Tab-separated table of C-alpha atoms and ligand atoms in Angstrom:
chain	number	residue	atom	x	y	z
A	206	UNK	CA	-17.290	-2.114	10.113
A	207	UNK	CA	-14.151	-0.313	9.011
A	208	UNK	CA	-11.148	-2.597	8.476
A	209	UNK	CA	-8.196	-0.592	9.719
A	210	UNK	CA	-4.673	-0.905	11.091
A	211	UNK	CA	-1.215	0.585	10.834
A	212	UNK	CA	2.365	-0.329	10.016
A	213	UNK	CA	3.818	-2.654	12.664
A	214	UNK	CA	7.321	-3.893	13.356
A	215	UNK	CA	7.890	-7.515	12.348
A	216	UNK	CA	10.888	-7.899	14.694
A	217	UNK	CA	8.987	-10.176	17.124
A	218	UNK	CA	7.347	-12.271	14.436
A	219	UNK	CA	3.905	-12.754	12.928
A	220	UNK	CA	1.697	-13.584	15.905
A	221	UNK	CA	3.194	-10.704	17.848
A	222	UNK	CA	2.034	-8.320	15.101
A	223	UNK	CA	-1.491	-9.755	15.311
A	224	UNK	CA	-1.567	-9.285	19.087
A	225	UNK	CA	-0.246	-5.730	18.812
A	226	UNK	CA	-2.857	-4.942	16.161
A	227	UNK	CA	-5.652	-6.220	18.398
A	228	UNK	CA	-4.315	-4.250	21.366
A	229	UNK	CA	-4.816	-0.956	19.480
A	230	UNK	CA	-8.235	-1.826	18.047
A	231	UNK	CA	-6.930	-2.797	14.596
A	232	UNK	CA	-8.206	-5.668	12.457
A	233	UNK	CA	-5.545	-5.553	9.761
A	234	UNK	CA	-1.968	-4.296	9.636
A	235	UNK	CA	0.986	-3.603	7.379
A	236	UNK	CA	4.541	-4.800	7.796
A	237	UNK	CA	7.782	-4.678	5.851
A	238	UNK	CA	8.679	-7.975	4.232
A	239	UNK	CA	12.353	-7.195	4.844
A	240	UNK	CA	14.534	-4.386	6.173
A	241	UNK	CA	12.796	-1.304	4.687
A	242	UNK	CA	16.015	0.621	4.076
A	243	UNK	CA	18.440	-2.240	3.480
A	244	UNK	CA	16.756	-5.214	1.925
A	245	UNK	CA	17.945	-8.137	4.012
A	246	UNK	CA	15.290	-10.614	5.142
A	247	UNK	CA	15.259	-13.057	8.026
A	248	UNK	CA	14.095	-16.638	7.630
A	249	UNK	CA	10.325	-17.171	7.803
A	250	UNK	CA	9.045	-19.042	10.867
A	251	UNK	CA	6.363	-21.160	9.164
A	252	UNK	CA	4.747	-22.203	12.470
A	253	UNK	CA	4.474	-18.600	13.643
A	254	UNK	CA	2.892	-17.645	10.299
A	255	UNK	CA	0.388	-20.527	10.530
A	256	UNK	CA	-0.560	-19.535	14.079
A	257	UNK	CA	-1.146	-15.936	12.958
A	258	UNK	CA	-3.300	-17.090	10.025
A	259	UNK	CA	-5.604	-19.069	12.338
A	260	UNK	CA	-5.559	-16.344	14.959
A	261	UNK	CA	-6.661	-13.694	12.419
A	262	UNK	CA	-9.348	-15.977	10.996
A	263	UNK	CA	-10.872	-16.424	14.471
A	264	UNK	CA	-10.962	-12.668	14.976
A	265	UNK	CA	-12.296	-11.723	11.548
A	266	UNK	CA	-9.229	-9.773	10.447
A	267	UNK	CA	-9.222	-8.228	6.990
A	268	UNK	CA	-6.502	-8.702	4.411
A	269	UNK	CA	-2.975	-7.689	5.385
A	270	UNK	CA	-1.128	-5.129	3.281
A	271	UNK	CA	2.569	-6.041	3.360
A	272	UNK	CA	5.023	-3.457	2.059
A	273	UNK	CA	8.151	-4.012	-0.009
A	274	UNK	CA	11.276	-2.146	1.158
A	275	UNK	CA	11.649	1.456	0.006
A	276	UNK	CA	15.053	0.677	-1.466
A	277	UNK	CA	13.668	-1.495	-4.281
A	278	UNK	CA	13.720	0.321	-7.590
A	279	UNK	CA	12.467	-1.796	-10.468
A	280	UNK	CA	13.327	0.987	-12.950
A	281	UNK	CA	16.745	2.076	-11.692
A	282	UNK	CA	19.277	3.131	-14.318
A	283	UNK	CA	21.671	0.631	-12.711
A	284	UNK	CA	21.196	-2.968	-13.899
A	285	UNK	CA	22.392	-4.426	-10.568
A	286	UNK	CA	19.763	-2.382	-8.694
A	287	UNK	CA	17.003	-3.650	-10.999
A	288	UNK	CA	18.293	-7.194	-10.520
A	289	UNK	CA	18.266	-6.734	-6.738
A	290	UNK	CA	14.648	-5.508	-6.937
A	291	UNK	CA	13.674	-8.509	-9.067
A	292	UNK	CA	15.295	-11.011	-6.709
A	293	UNK	CA	13.886	-9.378	-3.574
A	294	UNK	CA	10.362	-9.269	-5.012
A	295	UNK	CA	10.544	-12.868	-6.206
A	296	UNK	CA	11.698	-13.939	-2.743
A	297	UNK	CA	9.057	-11.777	-1.027
A	298	UNK	CA	6.304	-13.395	-3.091
A	299	UNK	CA	7.472	-16.844	-1.969
A	300	UNK	CA	7.478	-15.594	1.630
A	301	UNK	CA	4.021	-14.029	1.274
A	302	UNK	CA	2.536	-17.473	0.603
A	303	UNK	CA	3.165	-18.344	4.284
A	304	UNK	CA	0.383	-15.819	4.971
A	305	UNK	CA	-1.688	-16.554	1.847
A	306	UNK	CA	-4.434	-14.450	0.199
A	307	UNK	CA	-3.069	-11.096	1.328
A	308	UNK	CA	-1.642	-8.022	-0.422
A	309	UNK	CA	1.959	-7.110	-1.266
A	310	UNK	CA	2.311	-3.399	-1.972
A	311	UNK	CA	5.304	-1.735	-3.595
A	312	UNK	CA	6.409	1.655	-4.892
A	313	UNK	CA	6.654	1.291	-8.677
A	314	UNK	CA	10.038	3.035	-8.695
A	315	UNK	CA	11.922	6.136	-9.809
A	316	UNK	CA	13.021	6.327	-13.422
A	317	UNK	CA	15.984	8.607	-12.607
A	318	UNK	CA	15.669	10.693	-15.804
A	319	UNK	CA	15.251	7.721	-18.118
A	320	UNK	CA	11.647	8.883	-18.616
A	321	UNK	CA	8.357	7.475	-17.345
A	322	UNK	CA	7.859	5.360	-20.491
A	323	UNK	CA	11.159	3.539	-19.989
A	324	UNK	CA	10.377	3.164	-16.282
A	325	UNK	CA	6.974	1.657	-17.007
A	326	UNK	CA	8.539	-0.938	-19.339
A	327	UNK	CA	11.149	-1.924	-16.737
A	328	UNK	CA	8.604	-2.225	-13.921
A	329	UNK	CA	6.340	-4.399	-16.055
A	330	UNK	CA	9.318	-6.557	-17.037
A	331	UNK	CA	10.082	-7.253	-13.358
A	332	UNK	CA	6.428	-8.076	-12.653
A	333	UNK	CA	6.282	-10.433	-15.640
A	334	UNK	CA	9.332	-12.180	-14.242
A	335	UNK	CA	8.193	-12.581	-10.616
A	336	UNK	CA	4.430	-13.210	-10.834
A	337	UNK	CA	3.355	-16.845	-10.842
A	338	UNK	CA	-0.068	-18.214	-11.872
A	339	UNK	CA	-0.445	-20.235	-8.658
A	340	UNK	CA	0.285	-17.412	-6.201
A	341	UNK	CA	-2.531	-16.337	-3.847
A	342	UNK	CA	-0.999	-12.923	-3.156
A	343	UNK	CA	-2.235	-9.871	-5.041
A	344	UNK	CA	0.555	-7.397	-5.843
A	345	UNK	CA	-0.424	-3.750	-5.409
A	346	UNK	CA	1.100	-0.739	-7.124
A	347	UNK	CA	1.040	2.233	-4.774
A	348	UNK	CA	-0.192	5.591	-6.065
A	349	UNK	CA	2.757	7.988	-5.749
A	350	UNK	CA	3.057	11.700	-4.939
A	351	UNK	CA	5.277	12.358	-7.942
A	352	UNK	CA	8.308	13.594	-6.070
A	353	UNK	CA	11.509	13.484	-8.089
A	354	UNK	CA	11.162	10.983	-10.934
A	355	UNK	CA	8.634	8.673	-9.260
A	356	UNK	CA	6.603	6.505	-11.609
A	357	UNK	CA	2.961	6.080	-10.579
A	358	UNK	CA	2.201	9.786	-10.163
A	359	UNK	CA	-0.956	9.422	-12.247
A	360	UNK	CA	-3.613	6.749	-12.673
A	361	UNK	CA	-2.538	6.580	-16.339
A	362	UNK	CA	1.016	5.548	-15.389
A	363	UNK	CA	-0.292	2.795	-13.117
A	364	UNK	CA	-2.657	1.607	-15.862
A	365	UNK	CA	0.218	1.544	-18.357
A	366	UNK	CA	2.152	-0.790	-16.037
A	367	UNK	CA	-0.798	-3.134	-15.467
A	368	UNK	CA	-1.576	-3.163	-19.215
A	369	UNK	CA	1.868	-4.685	-19.804
A	370	UNK	CA	1.554	-7.405	-17.121
A	371	UNK	CA	0.565	-10.819	-18.441
A	372	UNK	CA	-0.843	-12.123	-15.135
A	373	UNK	CA	-2.847	-8.956	-14.516
A	374	UNK	CA	-5.339	-10.914	-12.374
A	375	UNK	CA	-2.673	-10.795	-9.666
A	376	UNK	CA	-2.391	-6.996	-9.797
A	377	UNK	CA	-4.190	-4.215	-7.961
A	378	UNK	CA	-3.669	-0.677	-6.691
A	379	UNK	CA	-3.168	0.754	-3.201
A	380	UNK	CA	-4.610	4.278	-2.937
A	381	UNK	CA	-2.432	6.427	-0.666
A	382	UNK	CA	-4.512	9.481	0.264
A	383	UNK	CA	-1.454	11.680	0.958
A	384	UNK	CA	0.202	10.651	-2.287
A	385	UNK	CA	-2.920	11.007	-4.468
A	386	UNK	CA	-3.595	14.447	-2.983
A	387	UNK	CA	0.066	15.517	-3.416
A	388	UNK	CA	-0.036	14.207	-6.982
A	389	UNK	CA	-2.765	16.769	-7.718
A	390	UNK	CA	-6.023	14.816	-7.383
A	391	UNK	CA	-8.484	16.886	-5.352
A	392	UNK	CA	-9.835	14.284	-2.935
A	393	UNK	CA	-10.876	17.063	-0.544
A	394	UNK	CA	-13.359	18.866	-2.821
A	395	UNK	CA	-14.077	16.188	-5.424
A	396	UNK	CA	-13.606	12.675	-4.029
A	397	UNK	CA	-16.363	11.356	-6.301
A	398	UNK	CA	-14.693	12.856	-9.360
A	399	UNK	CA	-11.288	11.398	-8.453
A	400	UNK	CA	-12.726	7.929	-7.921
A	401	UNK	CA	-14.702	8.191	-11.182
A	402	UNK	CA	-11.439	9.015	-12.912
A	403	UNK	CA	-9.782	6.040	-11.211
A	404	UNK	CA	-12.617	3.859	-12.499
A	405	UNK	CA	-12.335	5.241	-16.024
A	406	UNK	CA	-8.540	4.815	-16.208
A	407	UNK	CA	-7.865	1.723	-14.098
A	408	UNK	CA	-11.244	0.160	-13.328
A	409	UNK	CA	-12.514	0.448	-9.772
A	410	UNK	CA	-12.059	-3.319	-9.258
A	411	UNK	CA	-8.276	-2.726	-9.231
A	412	UNK	CA	-8.651	-0.678	-6.042
A	413	UNK	CA	-7.724	-3.089	-3.220
A	414	UNK	CA	-6.399	-1.086	-0.252
A	415	UNK	CA	-6.043	2.444	1.120
A	416	UNK	CA	-3.072	4.056	2.864
A	417	UNK	CA	-4.885	6.633	4.970
A	418	UNK	CA	-2.632	9.605	5.691
A	419	UNK	CA	-3.105	13.331	5.950
A	420	UNK	CA	-0.619	15.555	4.072
A	421	UNK	CA	1.613	18.362	5.313
A	422	UNK	CA	1.346	20.006	1.894
A	423	UNK	CA	-1.359	21.351	-0.432
A	424	UNK	CA	-2.893	19.393	-3.306
A	425	UNK	CA	-0.427	19.038	-6.181
A	426	UNK	CA	2.688	19.794	-4.098
A	427	UNK	CA	4.444	16.517	-5.122
A	428	UNK	CA	6.118	16.400	-1.689
A	429	UNK	CA	5.023	13.188	0.098
A	430	UNK	CA	5.160	14.341	3.722
A	431	UNK	CA	2.566	12.472	5.793
A	432	UNK	CA	0.646	14.212	8.583
A	433	UNK	CA	-1.540	12.826	11.375
A	434	UNK	CA	-5.248	12.439	10.537
A	435	UNK	CA	-7.021	15.810	10.610
A	436	UNK	CA	-3.883	17.911	11.145
A	437	UNK	CA	-2.977	18.399	7.481
A	438	UNK	CA	-4.315	19.730	4.197
A	439	UNK	CA	-6.758	16.847	3.698
A	440	UNK	CA	-8.618	17.360	6.972
A	441	UNK	CA	-11.111	15.414	9.010
A	442	UNK	CA	-14.218	16.205	6.899
A	443	UNK	CA	-12.541	14.696	3.843
A	444	UNK	CA	-11.581	11.600	5.852
A	445	UNK	CA	-15.200	11.217	6.921
A	446	UNK	CA	-16.166	11.106	3.234
A	447	UNK	CA	-13.266	8.732	2.468
A	448	UNK	CA	-14.160	6.089	5.080
A	449	UNK	CA	-17.813	6.223	4.018
A	450	UNK	CA	-17.367	6.242	0.242
A	451	UNK	CA	-18.969	3.146	-1.311
A	452	UNK	CA	-15.855	2.475	-3.427
A	453	UNK	CA	-13.560	2.590	-0.380
A	454	UNK	CA	-15.474	1.712	2.774
A	455	UNK	CA	-14.966	-2.062	2.612
A	456	UNK	CA	-11.237	-1.958	1.759
A	457	UNK	CA	-8.416	-2.412	4.299
A	458	UNK	CA	-7.232	1.012	5.529
A	459	UNK	CA	-3.608	1.319	6.677
A	460	UNK	CA	-2.370	4.312	8.680
A	461	UNK	CA	1.144	5.553	7.861
A	462	UNK	CA	0.869	8.718	9.894
A	463	UNK	CA	3.719	10.012	12.110
A	464	UNK	CA	2.660	8.277	15.332
A	465	UNK	CA	3.584	5.819	18.041
A	466	UNK	CA	1.194	2.984	18.914
A	467	UNK	CA	-0.982	5.097	21.241
A	468	UNK	CA	-1.404	7.665	18.473
A	469	UNK	CA	-2.462	4.929	16.060
A	470	UNK	CA	-4.945	3.550	18.607
A	471	UNK	CA	-6.462	7.021	18.840
A	472	UNK	CA	-6.662	7.514	15.046
A	473	UNK	CA	-8.224	4.062	14.624
A	474	UNK	CA	-10.914	4.982	17.140
A	475	UNK	CA	-11.509	8.395	15.523
A	476	UNK	CA	-11.862	6.885	12.039
A	477	UNK	CA	-14.080	4.015	13.243
A	478	UNK	CA	-16.383	6.586	14.821
A	479	UNK	CA	-16.596	8.457	11.507
A	480	UNK	CA	-17.947	5.442	9.614
A	481	UNK	CA	-21.726	5.305	9.404
B	138	LIG	FE1	4.424	3.160	0.541
B	139	LIG	FE1	1.823	4.774	1.437
B	140	LIG	ZN1	4.405	8.508	1.450
């Protein structure tokens, strides 16, 4: 069965997110580890986290896909911004161990005209600083649409980051369908070809999670504007192939479509019905 959920607010704590997920037919979810646009984090309630862990185990939930705040930029041209990203990620990875064996996804960053090469080096340097051998969390690089100076616009850029990480066993990739499509990979007409390329460049074992979003823009637009499932340039037939593809079908799928909870409940049902 498809493992699927959406982004949920963490404002009422861990168990509350699990209950909300269940109420919309989800069996995984995503949440921001701290204020997505600021960066502040509230103290972890260890009991609440432990209750959620047991609660999800009983219900057969899949792995969670936590998301770092958008404001982190590991390859900023400002040293204090890189230092903030390093500290926030280090702290997030400590916090993630309260819900062990899940995923922590982040946007590699924007190199702000320093060049992708320089960006890749800075991102890897942060990862080499914050990853610890004993952690149970796998850190995921998100595939990016390539708007502005985003790093991670190609599978090669993601591979170049992972190649420089010493504890690469703790690294994986989150495949955002809107971003990959906007980056110029034709997942509508050649999903097999795109995933073969992913395998050739990164190794298919690195693929750990999917952000399942339609796109308001055509393939290669480098825009990153998410659309509801079926209403954009990717379209429902492509999503049917995506949720059934052998390389994807058993991964956690996270919706980041422009929706409220009832809209997510509907998309979860639609996508579950597409899986054979
Ligand atoms: Fe993201
Ligand atoms: Fe995403
Ligand atoms: Zn996006």
